[in-house]
């Protein structure tokens, strides 16, 4: 049995690859290395490929045959919300096109199990919702979120048409590092953006402190990347029945505010993290916290790593990369 991990050299993918390797499961990684590097995947074979390129279906088919692939984990995608609003066609071509190519190859080679990286971005701006459940209406507010929701629709259609079994995992705010060398190298999210400013001797920025939350800053559900990786391994186990469809939030059920995260960064780093308050950033929901009940019930998965450990491992990984 071999798992083909598309986007396996990226931040989250590399954590899953590491866990599969530790479990003795065969892995082949397919990655274009555009936002990742081959050093993250150890000894696993690497096929360098842009999943959305014209030759992708053929290369995926060959890879499936060569490595006797029986399941796929599909991470590869563009994930910058702002960029998706400026270049929507690029996002649809990459995220939707890439998924379609993977599925075409799977159908042709009779591989019927896939785990798909979806996102809390499918929910958009849930109003007056304490915790988002999987049935909360999906109303994405940007092309990035729409590419993920369309991905879920495509999977559902394939499940009904040719017996594809899938699990779509809706990630909340992923952070931390399971191994210092596998940290998030992008400076696109709160923790790494704060680290980057501290590194340059600047104070952290808070985008708005006048939201209707306890301390006025936005609340998110931070989930440790290694816990998230474990969820993928557990999800592989529920795909044996043909045509099975699963959609899960992956979060902790607990929220933390921007100020709480910045304070935790102060504790982990020993630096002064007194923030500068800026304007609100457009499109930020005040509160986005997962109900994690369904994945607990169906996969026996609970993410237990607390905020301090998430921040601490993220900071150690940052130091590993920058010292
Ligand atoms: C968290 C909070 C910011 C930086 C995004 C995407 C989502 C998903 C994950 C993935 C917000 C505030 C941030 C800073 C701040 N993408 N902030 N100062 O926006 O919840 O989710 O990443 O694949 O689709 O939308 O995450 O980390 O950008 O922000 O105050 O310097 O931190 O305004 O409230 P977000 P984030």
Short mmCIF file of C-alpha atoms and ligand atoms in Angstrom, two decimals:
data_model
loop_
_atom_site.label_atom_id
_atom_site.label_comp_id
_atom_site.label_asym_id
_atom_site.label_seq_id
_atom_site.Cartn_x
_atom_site.Cartn_y
_atom_site.Cartn_z
CA UNK A 1 0.00 0.00 0.00
CA UNK A 2 1.35 3.41 -0.97
CA UNK A 3 -0.13 6.83 -0.29
CA UNK A 4 0.45 9.48 -2.95
CA UNK A 5 0.81 12.80 -1.12
CA UNK A 6 0.26 15.67 -3.54
CA UNK A 7 1.81 18.78 -2.03
CA UNK A 8 3.69 16.57 0.42
CA UNK A 9 6.72 18.87 0.66
CA UNK A 10 4.68 21.76 2.04
CA UNK A 11 4.17 22.77 5.64
CA UNK A 12 1.23 20.50 6.48
CA UNK A 13 1.99 17.84 3.87
CA UNK A 14 5.48 17.26 5.22
CA UNK A 15 4.06 16.56 8.69
CA UNK A 16 1.75 13.92 7.24
CA UNK A 17 4.60 12.42 5.21
CA UNK A 18 6.70 12.20 8.38
CA UNK A 19 3.92 10.41 10.29
CA UNK A 20 3.33 7.97 7.41
CA UNK A 21 7.06 7.22 7.27
CA UNK A 22 7.13 6.61 11.03
CA UNK A 23 4.18 4.23 10.67
CA UNK A 24 6.01 2.30 7.95
CA UNK A 25 3.47 3.22 5.26
CA UNK A 26 4.79 3.64 1.69
CA UNK A 27 4.73 7.23 0.44
CA UNK A 28 5.31 8.93 -2.88
CA UNK A 29 5.30 12.71 -2.87
CA UNK A 30 4.19 14.82 -5.83
CA UNK A 31 5.03 18.50 -5.46
CA UNK A 32 5.98 21.43 -7.70
CA UNK A 33 8.29 22.76 -4.96
CA UNK A 34 7.01 26.28 -5.64
CA UNK A 35 6.40 27.05 -1.96
CA UNK A 36 8.16 24.08 -0.41
CA UNK A 37 11.41 22.16 -0.53
CA UNK A 38 12.51 18.61 -1.11
CA UNK A 39 14.53 18.56 2.11
CA UNK A 40 11.30 18.14 4.06
CA UNK A 41 10.34 14.70 2.81
CA UNK A 42 13.32 12.59 3.86
CA UNK A 43 13.85 9.43 1.81
CA UNK A 44 10.42 9.29 0.18
CA UNK A 45 10.45 9.47 -3.62
CA UNK A 46 9.55 12.84 -5.14
CA UNK A 47 7.85 13.48 -8.47
CA UNK A 48 8.20 17.14 -9.37
CA UNK A 49 4.95 18.27 -10.96
CA UNK A 50 2.49 21.16 -11.00
CA UNK A 51 -0.82 19.35 -10.44
CA UNK A 52 -2.59 21.84 -12.72
CA UNK A 53 -0.22 21.49 -15.68
CA UNK A 54 -1.34 19.91 -18.99
CA UNK A 55 0.81 16.81 -18.50
CA UNK A 56 -0.37 16.25 -14.93
CA UNK A 57 -2.99 13.54 -15.55
CA UNK A 58 -0.48 11.39 -17.42
CA UNK A 59 2.23 11.88 -14.78
CA UNK A 60 -0.21 11.12 -11.94
CA UNK A 61 -1.31 7.95 -13.77
CA UNK A 62 2.26 6.81 -14.23
CA UNK A 63 3.08 7.54 -10.60
CA UNK A 64 0.03 5.61 -9.38
CA UNK A 65 1.08 2.58 -11.45
CA UNK A 66 4.77 2.77 -10.63
CA UNK A 67 4.28 2.97 -6.87
CA UNK A 68 1.13 0.89 -6.61
CA UNK A 69 -0.75 3.80 -5.06
CA UNK A 70 -4.04 2.94 -3.37
CA UNK A 71 -4.92 6.26 -1.73
CA UNK A 72 -4.22 9.95 -2.21
CA UNK A 73 -3.85 12.90 0.14
CA UNK A 74 -4.23 16.13 -1.82
CA UNK A 75 -2.71 19.25 -0.25
CA UNK A 76 -1.39 21.07 -3.29
CA UNK A 77 -3.10 24.44 -3.62
CA UNK A 78 -2.56 28.18 -3.59
CA UNK A 79 -3.76 29.61 -0.28
CA UNK A 80 -3.39 33.37 -0.14
CA UNK A 81 -6.77 35.01 0.24
CA UNK A 82 -5.65 38.46 -0.98
CA UNK A 83 -3.89 37.05 -4.03
CA UNK A 84 -7.00 34.99 -4.83
CA UNK A 85 -9.02 38.21 -5.09
CA UNK A 86 -6.49 39.74 -7.49
CA UNK A 87 -5.95 36.60 -9.58
CA UNK A 88 -9.16 34.55 -9.37
CA UNK A 89 -8.57 32.60 -12.58
CA UNK A 90 -5.15 31.51 -11.38
CA UNK A 91 -6.75 30.22 -8.16
CA UNK A 92 -9.50 28.35 -10.01
CA UNK A 93 -6.99 26.89 -12.49
CA UNK A 94 -4.59 25.81 -9.76
CA UNK A 95 -6.90 24.66 -6.99
CA UNK A 96 -9.87 23.35 -8.96
CA UNK A 97 -7.86 22.30 -12.04
CA UNK A 98 -5.25 20.52 -9.92
CA UNK A 99 -7.89 18.54 -8.06
CA UNK A 100 -9.69 17.58 -11.28
CA UNK A 101 -6.41 16.26 -12.71
CA UNK A 102 -5.73 14.16 -9.62
CA UNK A 103 -9.25 12.72 -9.73
CA UNK A 104 -9.08 11.98 -13.47
CA UNK A 105 -5.92 9.99 -12.93
CA UNK A 106 -7.45 8.21 -9.93
CA UNK A 107 -10.57 7.26 -11.86
CA UNK A 108 -8.53 5.99 -14.82
CA UNK A 109 -6.32 3.89 -12.52
CA UNK A 110 -9.16 2.74 -10.27
CA UNK A 111 -7.88 4.43 -7.10
CA UNK A 112 -10.84 5.40 -4.97
CA UNK A 113 -9.66 6.94 -1.71
CA UNK A 114 -8.74 10.60 -1.24
CA UNK A 115 -8.28 13.06 1.58
CA UNK A 116 -8.73 16.68 0.54
CA UNK A 117 -7.44 19.82 2.26
CA UNK A 118 -10.47 22.02 2.67
CA UNK A 119 -10.62 25.12 4.82
CA UNK A 120 -12.68 27.02 7.35
CA UNK A 121 -12.69 29.63 4.57
CA UNK A 122 -15.67 27.73 3.10
CA UNK A 123 -17.84 29.19 5.89
CA UNK A 124 -17.08 32.83 5.09
CA UNK A 125 -18.35 35.16 7.81
CA UNK A 126 -20.66 33.09 10.02
CA UNK A 127 -22.91 35.46 11.95
CA UNK A 128 -23.67 35.00 15.64
CA UNK A 129 -22.26 31.49 15.63
CA UNK A 130 -20.41 30.44 18.75
CA UNK A 131 -19.01 27.29 17.16
CA UNK A 132 -19.15 26.35 13.51
CA UNK A 133 -20.57 22.90 12.81
CA UNK A 134 -20.19 21.12 9.48
CA UNK A 135 -23.83 21.97 8.67
CA UNK A 136 -23.29 25.71 9.15
CA UNK A 137 -24.09 27.22 5.73
CA UNK A 138 -21.07 27.54 3.44
CA UNK A 139 -20.89 31.07 2.09
CA UNK A 140 -17.25 31.74 1.19
CA UNK A 141 -16.42 35.40 0.69
CA UNK A 142 -13.35 35.11 -1.53
CA UNK A 143 -12.14 33.04 -4.51
CA UNK A 144 -9.79 31.02 -2.30
CA UNK A 145 -12.68 29.83 -0.13
CA UNK A 146 -14.79 29.17 -3.21
CA UNK A 147 -12.10 26.98 -4.77
CA UNK A 148 -12.20 24.84 -1.64
CA UNK A 149 -15.99 24.59 -1.60
CA UNK A 150 -16.02 23.71 -5.31
CA UNK A 151 -13.44 21.03 -4.51
CA UNK A 152 -15.86 19.53 -1.99
CA UNK A 153 -18.69 19.59 -4.57
CA UNK A 154 -16.48 17.82 -7.13
CA UNK A 155 -15.60 15.11 -4.62
CA UNK A 156 -19.26 14.57 -3.76
CA UNK A 157 -20.17 14.25 -7.44
CA UNK A 158 -17.39 11.70 -8.01
CA UNK A 159 -18.48 9.72 -4.94
CA UNK A 160 -21.93 9.35 -6.45
CA UNK A 161 -20.75 8.77 -10.05
CA UNK A 162 -17.90 6.28 -9.60
CA UNK A 163 -17.70 5.31 -5.96
CA UNK A 164 -14.92 7.66 -4.86
CA UNK A 165 -14.49 7.67 -1.07
CA UNK A 166 -13.36 10.96 0.35
CA UNK A 167 -12.75 12.93 3.49
CA UNK A 168 -12.66 16.72 3.17
CA UNK A 169 -10.90 18.22 6.17
CA UNK A 170 -11.81 21.82 6.87
CA UNK A 171 -8.73 23.19 8.58
CA UNK A 172 -9.06 26.04 11.02
CA UNK A 173 -5.96 28.08 11.93
CA UNK A 174 -3.03 25.71 11.62
CA UNK A 175 0.19 26.61 13.42
CA UNK A 176 3.15 25.19 15.33
CA UNK A 177 5.62 22.52 14.27
CA UNK A 178 5.87 18.82 15.07
CA UNK A 179 9.61 18.91 14.28
CA UNK A 180 11.65 22.13 14.29
CA UNK A 181 12.78 21.60 10.70
CA UNK A 182 9.19 21.34 9.47
CA UNK A 183 7.99 24.78 10.57
CA UNK A 184 5.83 27.09 8.48
CA UNK A 185 8.25 29.00 6.25
CA UNK A 186 5.64 31.37 4.84
CA UNK A 187 5.05 34.75 6.48
CA UNK A 188 1.34 34.85 5.79
CA UNK A 189 -0.39 34.16 9.10
CA UNK A 190 -0.53 35.76 12.52
CA UNK A 191 2.24 33.84 14.28
CA UNK A 192 4.89 34.02 11.58
CA UNK A 193 3.95 37.64 10.82
CA UNK A 194 4.54 38.54 14.47
CA UNK A 195 7.82 36.57 14.55
CA UNK A 196 8.96 38.39 11.44
CA UNK A 197 8.29 41.80 12.97
CA UNK A 198 10.01 40.89 16.24
CA UNK A 199 12.99 39.73 14.22
CA UNK A 200 13.21 43.14 12.58
CA UNK A 201 12.93 44.92 15.93
CA UNK A 202 9.34 45.99 15.21
CA UNK A 203 6.26 45.63 17.37
CA UNK A 204 3.44 43.21 16.43
CA UNK A 205 0.41 44.61 14.64
CA UNK A 206 -3.18 43.94 15.72
CA UNK A 207 -5.71 44.42 12.93
CA UNK A 208 -8.61 45.87 14.89
CA UNK A 209 -9.42 45.86 18.61
CA UNK A 210 -13.03 47.06 18.36
CA UNK A 211 -14.74 43.76 17.53
CA UNK A 212 -17.55 42.50 19.71
CA UNK A 213 -15.33 39.97 21.48
CA UNK A 214 -14.06 39.89 25.07
CA UNK A 215 -10.85 41.84 24.40
CA UNK A 216 -12.02 43.39 21.12
CA UNK A 217 -9.68 41.35 18.88
CA UNK A 218 -10.60 38.49 16.54
CA UNK A 219 -10.96 34.98 17.88
CA UNK A 220 -9.62 31.96 15.99
CA UNK A 221 -9.29 28.24 16.63
CA UNK A 222 -5.56 27.40 16.53
CA UNK A 223 -4.82 23.75 15.84
CA UNK A 224 -1.36 22.23 16.11
CA UNK A 225 -0.08 21.06 12.73
CA UNK A 226 0.98 17.66 14.11
CA UNK A 227 -2.51 17.06 15.53
CA UNK A 228 -3.90 18.01 12.13
CA UNK A 229 -1.51 15.53 10.52
CA UNK A 230 -2.80 12.80 12.84
CA UNK A 231 -6.35 13.59 11.69
CA UNK A 232 -5.31 12.75 8.11
CA UNK A 233 -3.89 9.39 9.17
CA UNK A 234 -7.11 8.59 11.04
CA UNK A 235 -9.23 9.69 8.09
CA UNK A 236 -7.49 7.15 5.84
CA UNK A 237 -9.13 4.44 7.94
CA UNK A 238 -12.71 5.43 7.11
CA UNK A 239 -12.37 5.38 3.34
CA UNK A 240 -12.52 1.63 2.73
CA UNK A 241 -16.22 1.54 1.93
CA UNK A 242 -16.73 2.67 -1.70
CA UNK A 243 -18.59 5.94 -2.08
CA UNK A 244 -18.19 7.02 1.53
CA UNK A 245 -18.33 10.77 2.05
CA UNK A 246 -16.92 12.59 5.05
CA UNK A 247 -16.60 16.29 5.81
CA UNK A 248 -14.91 17.26 9.07
CA UNK A 249 -13.90 20.45 10.80
CA UNK A 250 -10.41 20.13 12.20
CA UNK A 251 -10.02 22.43 15.16
CA UNK A 252 -10.01 22.28 18.92
CA UNK A 253 -13.36 23.77 19.85
CA UNK A 254 -11.54 26.52 21.77
CA UNK A 255 -10.87 30.04 20.61
CA UNK A 256 -7.96 32.38 21.27
CA UNK A 257 -7.89 36.10 20.55
CA UNK A 258 -5.18 37.90 18.61
CA UNK A 259 -4.02 39.52 21.87
CA UNK A 260 -3.85 36.15 23.61
CA UNK A 261 -1.71 34.77 20.79
CA UNK A 262 0.60 37.77 20.94
CA UNK A 263 0.94 37.37 24.72
CA UNK A 264 1.76 33.68 24.26
CA UNK A 265 4.43 34.70 21.74
CA UNK A 266 5.89 37.02 24.38
CA UNK A 267 6.12 34.09 26.82
CA UNK A 268 7.67 31.71 24.27
CA UNK A 269 10.17 34.18 22.86
CA UNK A 270 11.03 36.22 25.93
CA UNK A 271 10.62 39.32 23.76
CA UNK A 272 8.54 42.42 24.40
CA UNK A 273 5.41 41.91 22.29
CA UNK A 274 3.51 45.10 23.18
CA UNK A 275 1.41 45.50 20.03
CA UNK A 276 0.47 48.43 17.80
CA UNK A 277 -3.27 48.60 17.13
CA UNK A 278 -4.16 49.11 13.46
CA UNK A 279 -7.35 49.34 11.42
CA UNK A 280 -9.50 46.25 10.91
CA UNK A 281 -8.45 44.08 7.96
CA UNK A 282 -11.37 43.68 5.50
CA UNK A 283 -13.00 40.26 5.44
CA UNK A 284 -11.94 39.11 8.90
CA UNK A 285 -14.76 37.34 10.78
CA UNK A 286 -14.74 38.39 14.46
CA UNK A 287 -14.97 34.80 15.63
CA UNK A 288 -14.25 31.52 13.86
CA UNK A 289 -14.12 28.51 16.15
CA UNK A 290 -14.74 24.91 15.12
CA UNK A 291 -17.09 22.51 16.71
CA UNK A 292 -14.80 19.49 16.80
CA UNK A 293 -17.52 17.04 17.86
CA UNK A 294 -18.09 15.27 14.55
CA UNK A 295 -14.46 14.28 13.97
CA UNK A 296 -14.23 13.14 17.58
CA UNK A 297 -17.31 10.97 17.16
CA UNK A 298 -16.44 9.49 13.74
CA UNK A 299 -12.64 9.32 13.83
CA UNK A 300 -11.97 9.32 17.57
CA UNK A 301 -9.77 12.35 16.92
CA UNK A 302 -9.22 15.09 19.49
CA UNK A 303 -6.71 17.90 19.13
CA UNK A 304 -5.41 18.56 22.62
CA UNK A 305 -2.32 20.71 22.10
CA UNK A 306 -2.84 24.05 23.84
CA UNK A 307 -1.98 27.52 22.59
CA UNK A 308 1.27 27.82 24.56
CA UNK A 309 2.68 24.63 23.07
CA UNK A 310 1.57 25.61 19.58
CA UNK A 311 3.29 28.98 19.92
CA UNK A 312 6.36 27.46 21.58
CA UNK A 313 6.91 24.89 18.81
CA UNK A 314 6.26 27.55 16.16
CA UNK A 315 8.84 29.84 17.75
CA UNK A 316 11.44 27.02 18.04
CA UNK A 317 10.90 26.17 14.37
CA UNK A 318 11.31 29.83 13.46
CA UNK A 319 14.60 29.94 15.42
CA UNK A 320 15.73 26.72 13.71
CA UNK A 321 15.17 28.37 10.36
CA UNK A 322 16.64 31.78 11.18
CA UNK A 323 19.62 31.19 13.55
C1 LIG B 1 -5.64 35.55 12.27
C2 LIG B 1 -6.11 36.81 12.98
C3 LIG B 1 -6.03 38.80 11.64
C4 LIG B 1 -1.65 39.14 11.38
C5 LIG B 1 -6.31 32.81 6.97
C6 LIG B 1 -7.16 32.52 5.78
C7 LIG B 1 -7.77 31.17 5.93
C8 LIG B 1 -6.72 30.13 6.19
C9 LIG B 1 -5.84 30.50 7.32
C10 LIG B 1 -5.53 28.93 4.56
C11 LIG B 1 -6.99 37.72 12.12
C12 LIG B 1 -5.10 38.91 12.83
C13 LIG B 1 -2.95 38.72 11.62
C14 LIG B 1 -1.14 40.26 12.09
C15 LIG B 1 -3.26 40.48 13.20
N1 LIG B 1 -5.92 29.98 5.03
N2 LIG B 1 -3.74 39.39 12.51
N3 LIG B 1 -1.97 40.88 12.97
O1 LIG B 1 -7.32 35.30 8.52
O2 LIG B 1 -7.96 33.63 10.31
O3 LIG B 1 -7.15 32.83 8.12
O4 LIG B 1 -5.32 31.81 7.14
O5 LIG B 1 -5.24 28.06 4.07
O6 LIG B 1 -8.47 30.89 4.79
O7 LIG B 1 -8.17 33.49 5.67
O8 LIG B 1 -5.56 33.85 9.67
O9 LIG B 1 -3.35 34.18 10.64
O10 LIG B 1 -4.08 35.70 8.76
O11 LIG B 1 -5.13 35.94 10.99
O12 LIG B 1 -3.97 41.12 14.00
O13 LIG B 1 0.01 40.69 11.92
O14 LIG B 1 -4.94 37.59 13.28
O15 LIG B 1 -6.65 40.03 11.39
O16 LIG B 1 -7.96 38.28 12.95
P1 LIG B 1 -7.09 34.01 9.17
P2 LIG B 1 -4.44 34.93 9.97
#
